[in-house]
């Protein structure tokens, strides 16, 4: 299709020797481009072994599961009942997917995550109380903890595996898109490999969350956060209702329609 990724090995003949060069072929918006393997398979080691018949290329690497498609941002738009969510379901297939829906009260904290009051219990098993339903329970304790939003959860999954993952945003224009994405707006620009072209400095609470989950978010080695190439954002957009937020051109141009 128009946004496919193929992994292959090209045999490049240079003078008397032959070199095995693995590349990723990415087709985006009808343009086929080659991505050097170092950007998507850093553990791959290519060795040229001389033989009596010439040179033989041997590639060794850590186990690697290739993503099926390059990461992208796609909006399916149209009036109600035109199959937008059905098309999203077909695109996702059996892959890992998180779904959320924008609305007028949806905020940046909902998308990324924030500190929120949560309920735990006393560590002392003898410190019990009788609940409102007459059931004896451990004494509850209220405290604040970072609760991840759907984007943070999607990033956690994508950073932890090579499988492709999807974040689905239903009714994207029922909320203030620019305000909801906040500084993550910068991540929507993708390079040819499907990774964010520009990174942002993640907030300390998000860094602490990734570290607690043993997730390496620093895929570029510069301490910044990027959307990885194995995470795609799919959104649906209703074009008929009047109770919708306008979407500015800067936001629109970062999506495929």
PDB file of N, CA and C in Angstrom, residues 155-248:
ATOM      1  N   UNK A 155       3.673   4.590  24.361  1.00  0.00           N
ATOM      2  CA  UNK A 155       5.127   4.726  24.258  1.00  0.00           C
ATOM      3  C   UNK A 155       5.830   3.628  25.051  1.00  0.00           C
ATOM      4  N   UNK A 156       5.325   3.343  26.233  1.00  0.00           N
ATOM      5  CA  UNK A 156       5.913   2.283  27.050  1.00  0.00           C
ATOM      6  C   UNK A 156       5.928   0.961  26.299  1.00  0.00           C
ATOM      7  N   UNK A 157       4.822   0.635  25.650  1.00  0.00           N
ATOM      8  CA  UNK A 157       4.758  -0.625  24.896  1.00  0.00           C
ATOM      9  C   UNK A 157       5.702  -0.595  23.699  1.00  0.00           C
ATOM     10  N   UNK A 158       5.701   0.520  22.963  1.00  0.00           N
ATOM     11  CA  UNK A 158       6.530   0.604  21.753  1.00  0.00           C
ATOM     12  C   UNK A 158       8.014   0.544  22.093  1.00  0.00           C
ATOM     13  N   UNK A 159       8.421   1.174  23.198  1.00  0.00           N
ATOM     14  CA  UNK A 159       9.830   1.148  23.592  1.00  0.00           C
ATOM     15  C   UNK A 159      10.250  -0.226  24.102  1.00  0.00           C
ATOM     16  N   UNK A 160       9.284  -1.039  24.516  1.00  0.00           N
ATOM     17  CA  UNK A 160       9.595  -2.327  25.139  1.00  0.00           C
ATOM     18  C   UNK A 160       9.603  -3.485  24.154  1.00  0.00           C
ATOM     19  N   UNK A 161       9.195  -3.242  22.924  1.00  0.00           N
ATOM     20  CA  UNK A 161       9.104  -4.326  21.948  1.00  0.00           C
ATOM     21  C   UNK A 161       9.378  -3.785  20.560  1.00  0.00           C
ATOM     22  N   UNK A 162       9.662  -4.672  19.629  1.00  0.00           N
ATOM     23  CA  UNK A 162       9.821  -4.280  18.233  1.00  0.00           C
ATOM     24  C   UNK A 162       8.528  -4.415  17.441  1.00  0.00           C
ATOM     25  N   UNK A 163       7.481  -4.959  18.065  1.00  0.00           N
ATOM     26  CA  UNK A 163       6.191  -5.088  17.398  1.00  0.00           C
ATOM     27  C   UNK A 163       5.567  -3.709  17.180  1.00  0.00           C
ATOM     28  N   UNK A 164       4.782  -3.599  16.129  1.00  0.00           N
ATOM     29  CA  UNK A 164       4.130  -2.325  15.851  1.00  0.00           C
ATOM     30  C   UNK A 164       2.930  -2.152  16.775  1.00  0.00           C
ATOM     31  N   UNK A 165       2.740  -0.935  17.261  1.00  0.00           N
ATOM     32  CA  UNK A 165       1.636  -0.617  18.160  1.00  0.00           C
ATOM     33  C   UNK A 165       0.878   0.589  17.618  1.00  0.00           C
ATOM     34  N   UNK A 166      -0.363   0.726  18.051  1.00  0.00           N
ATOM     35  CA  UNK A 166      -1.224   1.804  17.568  1.00  0.00           C
ATOM     36  C   UNK A 166      -1.879   2.532  18.731  1.00  0.00           C
ATOM     37  N   UNK A 167      -1.933   3.851  18.642  1.00  0.00           N
ATOM     38  CA  UNK A 167      -2.758   4.657  19.527  1.00  0.00           C
ATOM     39  C   UNK A 167      -3.886   5.223  18.693  1.00  0.00           C
ATOM     40  N   UNK A 168      -5.106   4.874  19.048  1.00  0.00           N
ATOM     41  CA  UNK A 168      -6.281   5.295  18.286  1.00  0.00           C
ATOM     42  C   UNK A 168      -6.984   6.409  19.055  1.00  0.00           C
ATOM     43  N   UNK A 169      -7.216   7.529  18.386  1.00  0.00           N
ATOM     44  CA  UNK A 169      -7.908   8.671  18.986  1.00  0.00           C
ATOM     45  C   UNK A 169      -9.234   8.862  18.259  1.00  0.00           C
ATOM     46  N   UNK A 170     -10.307   8.535  18.925  1.00  0.00           N
ATOM     47  CA  UNK A 170     -11.630   8.726  18.333  1.00  0.00           C
ATOM     48  C   UNK A 170     -12.075  10.177  18.537  1.00  0.00           C
ATOM     49  N   UNK A 171     -12.778  10.704  17.530  1.00  0.00           N
ATOM     50  CA  UNK A 171     -13.359  12.048  17.611  1.00  0.00           C
ATOM     51  C   UNK A 171     -12.295  13.090  17.990  1.00  0.00           C
ATOM     52  N   UNK A 172     -11.219  13.127  17.237  1.00  0.00           N
ATOM     53  CA  UNK A 172     -10.089  13.968  17.598  1.00  0.00           C
ATOM     54  C   UNK A 172     -10.439  15.450  17.638  1.00  0.00           C
ATOM     55  N   UNK A 173     -11.427  15.882  16.864  1.00  0.00           N
ATOM     56  CA  UNK A 173     -11.767  17.306  16.846  1.00  0.00           C
ATOM     57  C   UNK A 173     -12.886  17.662  17.827  1.00  0.00           C
ATOM     58  N   UNK A 174     -13.228  16.779  18.746  1.00  0.00           N
ATOM     59  CA  UNK A 174     -14.165  17.129  19.818  1.00  0.00           C
ATOM     60  C   UNK A 174     -13.442  17.750  21.011  1.00  0.00           C
ATOM     61  N   UNK A 175     -12.117  17.801  20.937  1.00  0.00           N
ATOM     62  CA  UNK A 175     -11.322  18.469  21.954  1.00  0.00           C
ATOM     63  C   UNK A 175     -10.391  19.469  21.289  1.00  0.00           C
ATOM     64  N   UNK A 176      -9.747  20.299  22.099  1.00  0.00           N
ATOM     65  CA  UNK A 176      -8.799  21.282  21.582  1.00  0.00           C
ATOM     66  C   UNK A 176      -7.473  20.564  21.329  1.00  0.00           C
ATOM     67  N   UNK A 177      -7.269  20.134  20.084  1.00  0.00           N
ATOM     68  CA  UNK A 177      -6.140  19.261  19.742  1.00  0.00           C
ATOM     69  C   UNK A 177      -4.791  19.848  20.148  1.00  0.00           C
ATOM     70  N   UNK A 178      -4.546  21.105  19.800  1.00  0.00           N
ATOM     71  CA  UNK A 178      -3.249  21.721  20.089  1.00  0.00           C
ATOM     72  C   UNK A 178      -2.990  21.767  21.586  1.00  0.00           C
ATOM     73  N   UNK A 179      -4.020  22.088  22.376  1.00  0.00           N
ATOM     74  CA  UNK A 179      -3.855  22.154  23.825  1.00  0.00           C
ATOM     75  C   UNK A 179      -3.675  20.758  24.416  1.00  0.00           C
ATOM     76  N   UNK A 180      -4.364  19.781  23.882  1.00  0.00           N
ATOM     77  CA  UNK A 180      -4.276  18.419  24.403  1.00  0.00           C
ATOM     78  C   UNK A 180      -2.894  17.832  24.145  1.00  0.00           C
ATOM     79  N   UNK A 181      -2.368  18.009  22.951  1.00  0.00           N
ATOM     80  CA  UNK A 181      -1.042  17.478  22.644  1.00  0.00           C
ATOM     81  C   UNK A 181       0.057  18.286  23.331  1.00  0.00           C
ATOM     82  N   UNK A 182      -0.145  19.585  23.498  1.00  0.00           N
ATOM     83  CA  UNK A 182       0.855  20.395  24.177  1.00  0.00           C
ATOM     84  C   UNK A 182       2.201  20.307  23.481  1.00  0.00           C
ATOM     85  N   UNK A 183       3.285  20.086  24.267  1.00  0.00           N
ATOM     86  CA  UNK A 183       4.607  20.006  23.655  1.00  0.00           C
ATOM     87  C   UNK A 183       4.792  18.730  22.845  1.00  0.00           C
ATOM     88  N   UNK A 184       3.924  17.723  23.041  1.00  0.00           N
ATOM     89  CA  UNK A 184       3.988  16.501  22.227  1.00  0.00           C
ATOM     90  C   UNK A 184       3.609  16.780  20.777  1.00  0.00           C
ATOM     91  N   UNK A 185       3.039  17.959  20.527  1.00  0.00           N
ATOM     92  CA  UNK A 185       2.758  18.426  19.155  1.00  0.00           C
ATOM     93  C   UNK A 185       4.017  18.318  18.294  1.00  0.00           C
ATOM     94  N   UNK A 186       5.184  18.617  18.910  1.00  0.00           N
ATOM     95  CA  UNK A 186       6.462  18.604  18.194  1.00  0.00           C
ATOM     96  C   UNK A 186       6.822  17.207  17.708  1.00  0.00           C
ATOM     97  N   UNK A 187       6.316  16.175  18.367  1.00  0.00           N
ATOM     98  CA  UNK A 187       6.684  14.803  18.025  1.00  0.00           C
ATOM     99  C   UNK A 187       5.999  14.303  16.763  1.00  0.00           C
ATOM    100  N   UNK A 188       5.002  15.026  16.282  1.00  0.00           N
ATOM    101  CA  UNK A 188       4.200  14.533  15.167  1.00  0.00           C
ATOM    102  C   UNK A 188       4.918  14.620  13.827  1.00  0.00           C
ATOM    103  N   UNK A 189       5.979  15.432  13.747  1.00  0.00           N
ATOM    104  CA  UNK A 189       6.790  15.446  12.518  1.00  0.00           C
ATOM    105  C   UNK A 189       7.606  14.166  12.462  1.00  0.00           C
ATOM    106  N   UNK A 190       7.456  13.372  11.399  1.00  0.00           N
ATOM    107  CA  UNK A 190       8.156  12.087  11.273  1.00  0.00           C
ATOM    108  C   UNK A 190       9.197  12.158  10.158  1.00  0.00           C
ATOM    109  N   UNK A 191      10.300  11.399  10.365  1.00  0.00           N
ATOM    110  CA  UNK A 191      11.279  11.276   9.299  1.00  0.00           C
ATOM    111  C   UNK A 191      10.916  10.086   8.410  1.00  0.00           C
ATOM    112  N   UNK A 192      11.769   9.767   7.456  1.00  0.00           N
ATOM    113  CA  UNK A 192      11.452   8.698   6.509  1.00  0.00           C
ATOM    114  C   UNK A 192      11.349   7.330   7.174  1.00  0.00           C
ATOM    115  N   UNK A 193      12.009   7.161   8.313  1.00  0.00           N
ATOM    116  CA  UNK A 193      11.948   5.880   9.016  1.00  0.00           C
ATOM    117  C   UNK A 193      10.703   5.765   9.877  1.00  0.00           C
ATOM    118  N   UNK A 194       9.935   6.862  10.019  1.00  0.00           N
ATOM    119  CA  UNK A 194       8.722   6.829  10.813  1.00  0.00           C
ATOM    120  C   UNK A 194       8.921   7.277  12.246  1.00  0.00           C
ATOM    121  N   UNK A 195      10.140   7.734  12.585  1.00  0.00           N
ATOM    122  CA  UNK A 195      10.407   8.222  13.933  1.00  0.00           C
ATOM    123  C   UNK A 195      10.234   9.734  13.967  1.00  0.00           C
ATOM    124  N   UNK A 196       9.943  10.290  15.162  1.00  0.00           N
ATOM    125  CA  UNK A 196       9.842  11.743  15.290  1.00  0.00           C
ATOM    126  C   UNK A 196      11.118  12.394  14.784  1.00  0.00           C
ATOM    127  N   UNK A 197      10.960  13.418  13.971  1.00  0.00           N
ATOM    128  CA  UNK A 197      12.129  14.125  13.451  1.00  0.00           C
ATOM    129  C   UNK A 197      12.748  15.027  14.518  1.00  0.00           C
ATOM    130  N   UNK A 198      11.904  15.540  15.413  1.00  0.00           N
ATOM    131  CA  UNK A 198      12.372  16.419  16.483  1.00  0.00           C
ATOM    132  C   UNK A 198      11.918  15.852  17.821  1.00  0.00           C
ATOM    133  N   UNK A 199      12.810  15.875  18.784  1.00  0.00           N
ATOM    134  CA  UNK A 199      12.485  15.360  20.104  1.00  0.00           C
ATOM    135  C   UNK A 199      12.115  16.479  21.061  1.00  0.00           C
ATOM    136  N   UNK A 200      11.536  16.121  22.198  1.00  0.00           N
ATOM    137  CA  UNK A 200      11.220  17.077  23.259  1.00  0.00           C
ATOM    138  C   UNK A 200      11.836  16.571  24.560  1.00  0.00           C
ATOM    139  N   UNK A 201      12.060  17.478  25.488  1.00  0.00           N
ATOM    140  CA  UNK A 201      12.581  17.095  26.795  1.00  0.00           C
ATOM    141  C   UNK A 201      11.417  16.593  27.649  1.00  0.00           C
ATOM    142  N   UNK A 202      11.429  15.313  28.022  1.00  0.00           N
ATOM    143  CA  UNK A 202      10.290  14.778  28.788  1.00  0.00           C
ATOM    144  C   UNK A 202      10.259  15.328  30.202  1.00  0.00           C
ATOM    145  N   UNK A 203       9.081  15.422  30.759  1.00  0.00           N
ATOM    146  CA  UNK A 203       8.928  15.913  32.125  1.00  0.00           C
ATOM    147  C   UNK A 203       9.495  14.892  33.115  1.00  0.00           C
ATOM    148  N   UNK A 204      10.001  15.369  34.244  1.00  0.00           N
ATOM    149  CA  UNK A 204      10.641  14.467  35.216  1.00  0.00           C
ATOM    150  C   UNK A 204       9.753  13.313  35.659  1.00  0.00           C
ATOM    151  N   UNK A 205       8.453  13.577  35.830  1.00  0.00           N
ATOM    152  CA  UNK A 205       7.566  12.493  36.277  1.00  0.00           C
ATOM    153  C   UNK A 205       7.412  11.405  35.222  1.00  0.00           C
ATOM    154  N   UNK A 206       7.484  11.788  33.934  1.00  0.00           N
ATOM    155  CA  UNK A 206       7.394  10.792  32.872  1.00  0.00           C
ATOM    156  C   UNK A 206       8.688   9.984  32.802  1.00  0.00           C
ATOM    157  N   UNK A 207       9.829  10.658  32.979  1.00  0.00           N
ATOM    158  CA  UNK A 207      11.116   9.961  33.011  1.00  0.00           C
ATOM    159  C   UNK A 207      11.142   8.963  34.163  1.00  0.00           C
ATOM    160  N   UNK A 208      10.670   9.399  35.345  1.00  0.00           N
ATOM    161  CA  UNK A 208      10.645   8.522  36.516  1.00  0.00           C
ATOM    162  C   UNK A 208       9.734   7.318  36.276  1.00  0.00           C
ATOM    163  N   UNK A 209       8.622   7.541  35.566  1.00  0.00           N
ATOM    164  CA  UNK A 209       7.707   6.429  35.261  1.00  0.00           C
ATOM    165  C   UNK A 209       8.379   5.406  34.362  1.00  0.00           C
ATOM    166  N   UNK A 210       9.048   5.877  33.297  1.00  0.00           N
ATOM    167  CA  UNK A 210       9.726   4.954  32.384  1.00  0.00           C
ATOM    168  C   UNK A 210      10.832   4.182  33.107  1.00  0.00           C
ATOM    169  N   UNK A 211      11.576   4.859  33.968  1.00  0.00           N
ATOM    170  CA  UNK A 211      12.640   4.185  34.703  1.00  0.00           C
ATOM    171  C   UNK A 211      12.075   3.127  35.646  1.00  0.00           C
ATOM    172  N   UNK A 212      10.945   3.445  36.291  1.00  0.00           N
ATOM    173  CA  UNK A 212      10.320   2.477  37.199  1.00  0.00           C
ATOM    174  C   UNK A 212       9.844   1.239  36.442  1.00  0.00           C
ATOM    175  N   UNK A 213       9.505   1.416  35.166  1.00  0.00           N
ATOM    176  CA  UNK A 213       9.057   0.303  34.330  1.00  0.00           C
ATOM    177  C   UNK A 213      10.210  -0.341  33.559  1.00  0.00           C
ATOM    178  N   UNK A 214      11.443   0.117  33.833  1.00  0.00           N
ATOM    179  CA  UNK A 214      12.647  -0.386  33.148  1.00  0.00           C
ATOM    180  C   UNK A 214      12.522  -0.212  31.630  1.00  0.00           C
ATOM    181  N   UNK A 215      12.001   0.928  31.214  1.00  0.00           N
ATOM    182  CA  UNK A 215      11.818   1.235  29.796  1.00  0.00           C
ATOM    183  C   UNK A 215      12.858   2.268  29.373  1.00  0.00           C
ATOM    184  N   UNK A 216      13.595   1.983  28.313  1.00  0.00           N
ATOM    185  CA  UNK A 216      14.573   2.923  27.775  1.00  0.00           C
ATOM    186  C   UNK A 216      13.896   3.807  26.727  1.00  0.00           C
ATOM    187  N   UNK A 217      13.552   5.020  27.141  1.00  0.00           N
ATOM    188  CA  UNK A 217      12.887   5.942  26.221  1.00  0.00           C
ATOM    189  C   UNK A 217      13.890   6.703  25.357  1.00  0.00           C
ATOM    190  N   UNK A 218      15.158   6.740  25.772  1.00  0.00           N
ATOM    191  CA  UNK A 218      16.168   7.569  25.113  1.00  0.00           C
ATOM    192  C   UNK A 218      16.716   6.852  23.879  1.00  0.00           C
ATOM    193  N   UNK A 219      15.889   6.717  22.847  1.00  0.00           N
ATOM    194  CA  UNK A 219      16.272   5.933  21.672  1.00  0.00           C
ATOM    195  C   UNK A 219      17.286   6.664  20.808  1.00  0.00           C
ATOM    196  N   UNK A 220      17.415   7.982  20.965  1.00  0.00           N
ATOM    197  CA  UNK A 220      18.377   8.739  20.158  1.00  0.00           C
ATOM    198  C   UNK A 220      19.651   9.040  20.935  1.00  0.00           C
ATOM    199  N   UNK A 221      19.670   8.738  22.219  1.00  0.00           N
ATOM    200  CA  UNK A 221      20.857   8.973  23.024  1.00  0.00           C
ATOM    201  C   UNK A 221      21.099  10.419  23.395  1.00  0.00           C
ATOM    202  N   UNK A 222      20.089  11.290  23.222  1.00  0.00           N
ATOM    203  CA  UNK A 222      20.265  12.704  23.549  1.00  0.00           C
ATOM    204  C   UNK A 222      19.395  13.143  24.722  1.00  0.00           C
ATOM    205  N   UNK A 223      18.755  12.176  25.382  1.00  0.00           N
ATOM    206  CA  UNK A 223      17.920  12.495  26.530  1.00  0.00           C
ATOM    207  C   UNK A 223      16.551  13.022  26.186  1.00  0.00           C
ATOM    208  N   UNK A 224      16.220  13.107  24.901  1.00  0.00           N
ATOM    209  CA  UNK A 224      14.928  13.634  24.486  1.00  0.00           C
ATOM    210  C   UNK A 224      13.959  12.494  24.158  1.00  0.00           C
ATOM    211  N   UNK A 225      12.694  12.838  24.125  1.00  0.00           N
ATOM    212  CA  UNK A 225      11.641  11.865  23.847  1.00  0.00           C
ATOM    213  C   UNK A 225      11.227  11.966  22.389  1.00  0.00           C
ATOM    214  N   UNK A 226      11.116  10.813  21.732  1.00  0.00           N
ATOM    215  CA  UNK A 226      10.675  10.738  20.333  1.00  0.00           C
ATOM    216  C   UNK A 226       9.571   9.698  20.214  1.00  0.00           C
ATOM    217  N   UNK A 227       8.707   9.873  19.215  1.00  0.00           N
ATOM    218  CA  UNK A 227       7.803   8.785  18.846  1.00  0.00           C
ATOM    219  C   UNK A 227       8.623   7.766  18.071  1.00  0.00           C
ATOM    220  N   UNK A 228       8.652   6.512  18.502  1.00  0.00           N
ATOM    221  CA  UNK A 228       9.441   5.513  17.774  1.00  0.00           C
ATOM    222  C   UNK A 228       8.768   5.123  16.469  1.00  0.00           C
ATOM    223  N   UNK A 229       9.527   4.480  15.595  1.00  0.00           N
ATOM    224  CA  UNK A 229       9.014   4.102  14.275  1.00  0.00           C
ATOM    225  C   UNK A 229       7.971   2.996  14.346  1.00  0.00           C
ATOM    226  N   UNK A 230       7.869   2.299  15.481  1.00  0.00           N
ATOM    227  CA  UNK A 230       6.893   1.215  15.600  1.00  0.00           C
ATOM    228  C   UNK A 230       5.639   1.650  16.352  1.00  0.00           C
ATOM    229  N   UNK A 231       5.372   2.966  16.379  1.00  0.00           N
ATOM    230  CA  UNK A 231       4.144   3.490  16.981  1.00  0.00           C
ATOM    231  C   UNK A 231       3.432   4.376  15.971  1.00  0.00           C
ATOM    232  N   UNK A 232       2.206   4.007  15.631  1.00  0.00           N
ATOM    233  CA  UNK A 232       1.391   4.773  14.690  1.00  0.00           C
ATOM    234  C   UNK A 232       0.194   5.369  15.413  1.00  0.00           C
ATOM    235  N   UNK A 233      -0.125   6.611  15.070  1.00  0.00           N
ATOM    236  CA  UNK A 233      -1.296   7.283  15.616  1.00  0.00           C
ATOM    237  C   UNK A 233      -2.391   7.292  14.553  1.00  0.00           C
ATOM    238  N   UNK A 234      -3.551   6.740  14.890  1.00  0.00           N
ATOM    239  CA  UNK A 234      -4.715   6.747  14.010  1.00  0.00           C
ATOM    240  C   UNK A 234      -5.832   7.534  14.696  1.00  0.00           C
ATOM    241  N   UNK A 235      -6.507   8.395  13.947  1.00  0.00           N
ATOM    242  CA  UNK A 235      -7.558   9.211  14.541  1.00  0.00           C
ATOM    243  C   UNK A 235      -8.765   9.252  13.616  1.00  0.00           C
ATOM    244  N   UNK A 236      -9.941   9.449  14.205  1.00  0.00           N
ATOM    245  CA  UNK A 236     -11.161   9.652  13.415  1.00  0.00           C
ATOM    246  C   UNK A 236     -11.653  11.075  13.658  1.00  0.00           C
ATOM    247  N   UNK A 237     -12.281  11.636  12.637  1.00  0.00           N
ATOM    248  CA  UNK A 237     -12.709  13.029  12.712  1.00  0.00           C
ATOM    249  C   UNK A 237     -14.073  13.182  12.057  1.00  0.00           C
ATOM    250  N   UNK A 238     -15.032  13.677  12.820  1.00  0.00           N
ATOM    251  CA  UNK A 238     -16.383  13.921  12.325  1.00  0.00           C
ATOM    252  C   UNK A 238     -16.419  15.287  11.648  1.00  0.00           C
ATOM    253  N   UNK A 239     -16.906  15.338  10.431  1.00  0.00           N
ATOM    254  CA  UNK A 239     -16.921  16.606   9.693  1.00  0.00           C
ATOM    255  C   UNK A 239     -18.310  17.240   9.625  1.00  0.00           C
ATOM    256  N   UNK A 240     -19.292  16.670  10.323  1.00  0.00           N
ATOM    257  CA  UNK A 240     -20.662  17.142  10.164  1.00  0.00           C
ATOM    258  C   UNK A 240     -21.190  17.921  11.358  1.00  0.00           C
ATOM    259  N   UNK A 241     -20.909  17.458  12.578  1.00  0.00           N
ATOM    260  CA  UNK A 241     -21.475  18.100  13.755  1.00  0.00           C
ATOM    261  C   UNK A 241     -20.956  19.524  13.924  1.00  0.00           C
ATOM    262  N   UNK A 242     -21.772  20.363  14.589  1.00  0.00           N
ATOM    263  CA  UNK A 242     -21.387  21.756  14.794  1.00  0.00           C
ATOM    264  C   UNK A 242     -20.620  21.958  16.092  1.00  0.00           C
ATOM    265  N   UNK A 243     -20.771  21.072  17.069  1.00  0.00           N
ATOM    266  CA  UNK A 243     -20.124  21.231  18.376  1.00  0.00           C
ATOM    267  C   UNK A 243     -18.712  20.650  18.338  1.00  0.00           C
ATOM    268  N   UNK A 244     -17.897  21.173  17.398  1.00  0.00           N
ATOM    269  CA  UNK A 244     -16.541  20.658  17.204  1.00  0.00           C
ATOM    270  C   UNK A 244     -15.535  21.793  17.311  1.00  0.00           C
ATOM    271  N   UNK A 245     -14.323  21.463  17.750  1.00  0.00           N
ATOM    272  CA  UNK A 245     -13.246  22.452  17.841  1.00  0.00           C
ATOM    273  C   UNK A 245     -12.570  22.607  16.479  1.00  0.00           C
ATOM    274  N   UNK A 246     -12.195  23.839  16.118  1.00  0.00           N
ATOM    275  CA  UNK A 246     -11.441  24.026  14.872  1.00  0.00           C
ATOM    276  C   UNK A 246     -10.039  23.429  15.010  1.00  0.00           C
ATOM    277  N   UNK A 247      -9.466  23.028  13.901  1.00  0.00           N
ATOM    278  CA  UNK A 247      -8.132  22.427  13.877  1.00  0.00           C
ATOM    279  C   UNK A 247      -7.240  23.302  13.015  1.00  0.00           C
ATOM    280  N   UNK A 248      -6.132  23.807  13.600  1.00  0.00           N
ATOM    281  CA  UNK A 248      -5.293  24.752  12.854  1.00  0.00           C
ATOM    282  C   UNK A 248      -4.456  24.036  11.806  1.00  0.00           C
TER     283      UNK A 248
END
